Amino acid sequence: MSRASRRLIGLAWLTLFAVSWSPSSADAAMPGANGRIAFAVELYAPGSDAAGDYWVTTVRPNGSRPRQFDVLAYGPVAYSPRGGRLAYAPAFAEGIRVLNLFGRRHNRRVTVPENPADCPPFESPPIDDSPDWSPTGRRIVFTRQTYCGAGGDRTELWIHYGGGERRLTDGASASWSVNGDIAFAGADGHIYTIRPDGSALRRVSSSRCSDPDWSPDGRQIVCVAGSDIATV
């Protein structure tokens, strides 16, 4: 489910952050099949007004059988296409991590954010967040925010694959369709699509919008337009 759809669910729950849908089972991943919902929920210490930590949690669509994982997340949580893994950004800017949900519980880091060579020494490392899976589950697109001092800050899309990672283009909040196209929010506030190899870049929104997400069949994009949900 797209980030815009996640936002709709978040409005209904009020306490949810970064919701993602999984297929109902590994062998029933048909378009539109509803399974468990993954999200990061903020939990407060009893009697405290301080900000809480965001813990990765899954739940059925009717709210039953919640399951909390001993994992802190920052930003969206993304189910893999078969529903067996969760990609997320940890709370302490350690790069994108992948949590196995079935079999051996394995939580591994898949991206290593490092400052580019043109960044001044001793700057904080980049922050990776907003992951989303390719249709095959073999690659992950994510946002990398780099802070290099005056005039050097940048927000880019990167793709992680088995042999490493590479920069795709400038932008944020990417969503990968079943047809292979990637939708994302551009710096000008519009929604764009691009192929994973960097070709066929085009603007698809006529007005400002953010947090794009694809329909299950890959034919439409939903996005957040102010306080409304729009389609592209």
Short mmCIF file of C-alpha atoms in Angstrom, two decimals:
data_model
loop_
_atom_site.label_atom_id
_atom_site.label_comp_id
_atom_site.label_asym_id
_atom_site.label_seq_id
_atom_site.Cartn_x
_atom_site.Cartn_y
_atom_site.Cartn_z
CA MET A 1 0.00 0.00 0.00
CA SER A 2 1.24 3.43 -0.81
CA ARG A 3 2.30 6.02 1.70
CA ALA A 4 -0.80 8.07 0.89
CA SER A 5 -2.94 5.06 1.73
CA ARG A 6 -0.91 4.59 4.90
CA ARG A 7 -1.70 8.17 5.81
CA LEU A 8 -5.41 7.53 5.44
CA ILE A 9 -5.16 4.65 7.87
CA GLY A 10 -3.06 6.77 10.19
CA LEU A 11 -5.78 9.43 10.28
CA ALA A 12 -8.29 6.81 11.35
CA TRP A 13 -6.08 5.35 14.05
CA LEU A 14 -4.58 8.71 15.13
CA THR A 15 -1.58 6.98 16.73
CA LEU A 16 -0.25 5.09 13.74
CA PHE A 17 2.77 6.16 11.75
CA ALA A 18 3.99 4.76 8.42
CA VAL A 19 1.52 1.97 7.71
CA SER A 20 2.19 -0.78 5.18
CA TRP A 21 0.06 -3.69 3.95
CA SER A 22 1.32 -7.24 3.46
CA PRO A 23 -0.17 -9.93 1.24
CA SER A 24 -2.54 -12.19 3.16
CA SER A 25 -0.07 -15.02 2.69
CA ALA A 26 3.02 -15.80 0.63
CA ASP A 27 0.99 -17.83 -1.91
CA ALA A 28 -1.93 -15.38 -2.18
CA ALA A 29 -0.23 -12.17 -3.25
CA MET A 30 -2.90 -11.18 -5.74
CA PRO A 31 -3.43 -7.44 -6.40
CA GLY A 32 -5.51 -5.88 -3.66
CA ALA A 33 -5.23 -8.81 -1.22
CA ASN A 34 -5.36 -7.39 2.30
CA GLY A 35 -3.17 -8.92 4.97
CA ARG A 36 -1.54 -7.65 8.15
CA ILE A 37 -0.71 -3.96 8.47
CA ALA A 38 2.75 -2.87 9.59
CA PHE A 39 3.37 0.50 11.18
CA ALA A 40 5.45 2.32 13.77
CA VAL A 41 3.48 3.42 16.82
CA GLU A 42 4.68 5.95 19.37
CA LEU A 43 4.66 4.65 22.94
CA TYR A 44 5.00 7.02 25.90
CA ALA A 45 6.42 6.32 29.32
CA PRO A 46 3.64 6.34 31.94
CA GLY A 47 3.13 9.83 33.37
CA SER A 48 5.64 11.40 30.99
CA ASP A 49 5.07 14.24 28.52
CA ALA A 50 8.33 13.49 26.70
CA ALA A 51 8.26 12.16 23.16
CA GLY A 52 8.06 8.38 23.00
CA ASP A 53 9.81 5.82 20.85
CA TYR A 54 8.30 4.45 17.63
CA TRP A 55 8.04 0.64 17.79
CA VAL A 56 7.38 -1.56 14.76
CA THR A 57 4.01 -3.28 15.13
CA THR A 58 1.76 -5.39 12.92
CA VAL A 59 -2.00 -5.92 13.18
CA ARG A 60 -4.87 -7.42 11.23
CA PRO A 61 -7.12 -5.00 9.25
CA ASN A 62 -9.85 -5.36 11.87
CA GLY A 63 -7.44 -4.35 14.64
CA SER A 64 -7.05 -7.81 16.11
CA ARG A 65 -3.91 -9.75 17.02
CA PRO A 66 -1.45 -6.86 17.34
CA ARG A 67 2.19 -7.93 17.41
CA GLN A 68 4.97 -5.63 18.56
CA PHE A 69 8.59 -6.19 17.57
CA ASP A 70 11.59 -5.15 19.60
CA VAL A 71 12.57 -2.72 16.84
CA LEU A 72 12.57 1.10 16.80
CA ALA A 73 11.73 2.73 13.48
CA TYR A 74 11.89 6.19 11.98
CA GLY A 75 9.52 6.87 9.10
CA PRO A 76 7.66 4.40 6.85
CA VAL A 77 7.74 0.62 7.28
CA ALA A 78 7.50 -1.45 4.06
CA TYR A 79 6.40 -5.06 3.63
CA SER A 80 8.25 -7.13 1.02
CA PRO A 81 6.07 -8.38 -1.87
CA ARG A 82 5.63 -11.84 -0.29
CA GLY A 83 5.08 -10.44 3.18
CA GLY A 84 8.00 -12.21 4.84
CA ARG A 85 10.23 -9.19 5.48
CA LEU A 86 9.94 -5.61 6.68
CA ALA A 87 12.22 -2.80 5.52
CA TYR A 88 12.52 0.20 7.80
CA ALA A 89 14.81 3.02 8.92
CA PRO A 90 15.99 2.60 12.51
CA ALA A 91 15.61 5.42 14.98
CA PHE A 92 19.31 6.19 15.15
CA ALA A 93 20.17 6.82 11.47
CA GLU A 94 21.97 3.52 10.89
CA GLY A 95 20.83 2.96 7.31
CA ILE A 96 17.93 0.85 6.03
CA ARG A 97 17.43 -2.44 7.84
CA VAL A 98 15.46 -5.58 6.90
CA LEU A 99 13.66 -7.69 9.49
CA ASN A 100 12.78 -11.31 8.67
CA LEU A 101 9.34 -12.16 10.03
CA PHE A 102 9.31 -15.94 9.49
CA GLY A 103 11.78 -18.64 10.45
CA ARG A 104 14.95 -17.37 12.06
CA ARG A 105 14.42 -13.80 13.27
CA HIS A 106 17.20 -11.94 11.51
CA ASN A 107 17.58 -8.15 11.46
CA ARG A 108 20.31 -6.90 9.16
CA ARG A 109 21.47 -3.56 7.86
CA VAL A 110 21.40 -3.33 4.06
CA THR A 111 22.55 0.27 3.42
CA VAL A 112 25.55 2.09 4.87
CA PRO A 113 25.08 5.89 4.62
CA GLU A 114 28.41 7.64 4.07
CA ASN A 115 29.13 11.26 3.23
CA PRO A 116 30.28 11.93 -0.35
CA ALA A 117 33.83 13.06 -0.98
CA ASP A 118 32.77 16.71 -1.46
CA CYS A 119 31.29 16.88 2.06
CA PRO A 120 33.37 18.73 4.71
CA PRO A 121 35.06 16.48 7.28
CA PHE A 122 33.25 15.63 10.52
CA GLU A 123 29.77 16.25 9.11
CA SER A 124 27.07 13.86 10.35
CA PRO A 125 26.47 10.90 8.03
CA PRO A 126 23.45 10.91 5.71
CA ILE A 127 20.04 9.66 6.87
CA ASP A 128 18.39 6.83 4.91
CA ASP A 129 14.61 6.43 5.22
CA SER A 130 11.33 5.78 3.37
CA PRO A 131 12.20 2.36 1.88
CA ASP A 132 10.04 0.54 -0.66
CA TRP A 133 10.55 -2.83 -2.37
CA SER A 134 10.83 -3.69 -6.04
CA PRO A 135 8.13 -6.05 -7.39
CA THR A 136 10.56 -8.98 -7.17
CA GLY A 137 11.69 -8.15 -3.64
CA ARG A 138 15.33 -8.10 -4.75
CA ARG A 139 15.88 -4.34 -4.61
CA ILE A 140 14.88 -1.49 -2.32
CA VAL A 141 14.47 2.16 -3.27
CA PHE A 142 14.99 4.66 -0.44
CA THR A 143 15.54 8.34 0.34
CA ARG A 144 19.00 9.53 1.37
CA GLN A 145 19.30 12.95 3.01
CA THR A 146 22.82 14.36 3.11
CA TYR A 147 23.77 17.44 5.13
CA CYS A 148 27.01 18.99 3.95
CA GLY A 149 26.80 22.52 5.29
CA ALA A 150 25.78 25.69 3.46
CA GLY A 151 24.63 24.93 -0.07
CA GLY A 152 25.59 21.28 0.15
CA ASP A 153 22.45 19.64 1.48
CA ARG A 154 20.76 17.17 -0.85
CA THR A 155 17.81 14.77 -0.88
CA GLU A 156 18.19 11.88 -3.30
CA LEU A 157 16.72 8.52 -4.25
CA TRP A 158 19.01 5.53 -4.08
CA ILE A 159 18.51 1.87 -5.00
CA HIS A 160 19.94 -0.96 -2.92
CA TYR A 161 20.58 -4.25 -4.70
CA GLY A 162 22.49 -7.43 -3.97
CA GLY A 163 25.86 -6.05 -5.01
CA GLY A 164 25.62 -2.61 -3.41
CA GLU A 165 23.71 0.61 -3.98
CA ARG A 166 23.55 3.42 -6.52
CA ARG A 167 22.07 6.88 -6.83
CA LEU A 168 18.93 7.18 -8.95
CA THR A 169 17.91 10.86 -8.98
CA ASP A 170 17.01 13.83 -6.77
CA GLY A 171 13.75 13.31 -4.90
CA ALA A 172 12.07 11.70 -1.90
CA SER A 173 9.31 9.30 -0.76
CA ALA A 174 9.55 6.77 -3.59
CA SER A 175 6.98 4.07 -4.34
CA TRP A 176 7.73 1.12 -6.68
CA SER A 177 4.86 -0.12 -8.88
CA VAL A 178 4.16 -3.68 -9.96
CA ASN A 179 4.97 -2.54 -13.50
CA GLY A 180 8.46 -1.44 -12.48
CA ASP A 181 8.02 2.34 -12.55
CA ILE A 182 9.04 4.37 -9.51
CA ALA A 183 6.93 7.35 -8.40
CA PHE A 184 8.47 9.98 -6.14
CA ALA A 185 8.12 13.53 -4.86
CA GLY A 186 10.34 16.08 -6.59
CA ALA A 187 11.95 19.12 -5.01
CA ASP A 188 9.40 21.34 -6.80
CA GLY A 189 6.49 19.68 -4.98
CA HIS A 190 5.27 17.65 -7.96
CA ILE A 191 5.06 13.89 -8.47
CA TYR A 192 7.39 12.26 -10.99
CA THR A 193 7.91 8.77 -12.34
CA ILE A 194 11.15 7.18 -13.47
CA ARG A 195 12.45 3.79 -14.54
CA PRO A 196 14.87 1.99 -12.19
CA ASP A 197 17.70 2.57 -14.68
CA GLY A 198 17.13 6.35 -14.54
CA SER A 199 15.36 6.63 -17.91
CA ALA A 200 11.87 7.93 -18.80
CA LEU A 201 11.76 10.67 -16.14
CA ARG A 202 8.50 12.61 -16.40
CA ARG A 203 6.24 14.79 -14.27
CA VAL A 204 2.79 13.29 -13.78
CA SER A 205 1.05 15.72 -11.39
CA SER A 206 -0.58 18.98 -12.43
CA SER A 207 -0.44 20.48 -8.92
CA ARG A 208 1.68 20.11 -5.83
CA CYS A 209 1.47 16.75 -4.08
CA SER A 210 3.61 14.54 -1.85
CA ASP A 211 3.97 10.97 -0.53
CA PRO A 212 2.97 9.13 -3.74
CA ASP A 213 1.80 5.52 -3.79
CA TRP A 214 0.68 3.20 -6.57
CA SER A 215 -2.62 1.40 -6.94
CA PRO A 216 -2.25 -2.42 -6.79
CA ASP A 217 -2.46 -2.70 -10.61
CA GLY A 218 0.13 0.05 -11.17
CA ARG A 219 -2.25 2.24 -13.22
CA GLN A 220 -2.87 5.10 -10.78
CA ILE A 221 -0.98 7.06 -8.17
CA VAL A 222 -2.43 8.49 -4.97
CA CYS A 223 -0.68 11.34 -3.19
CA VAL A 224 -1.20 13.81 -0.37
CA ALA A 225 -2.41 17.25 -1.49
CA GLY A 226 -2.49 19.42 1.61
CA SER A 227 -5.06 17.80 3.88
CA ASP A 228 -6.64 15.82 1.01
CA ILE A 229 -5.83 12.65 -0.89
CA ALA A 230 -5.54 13.09 -4.67
CA THR A 231 -5.11 10.71 -7.60
CA VAL A 232 -2.77 11.16 -10.54
#
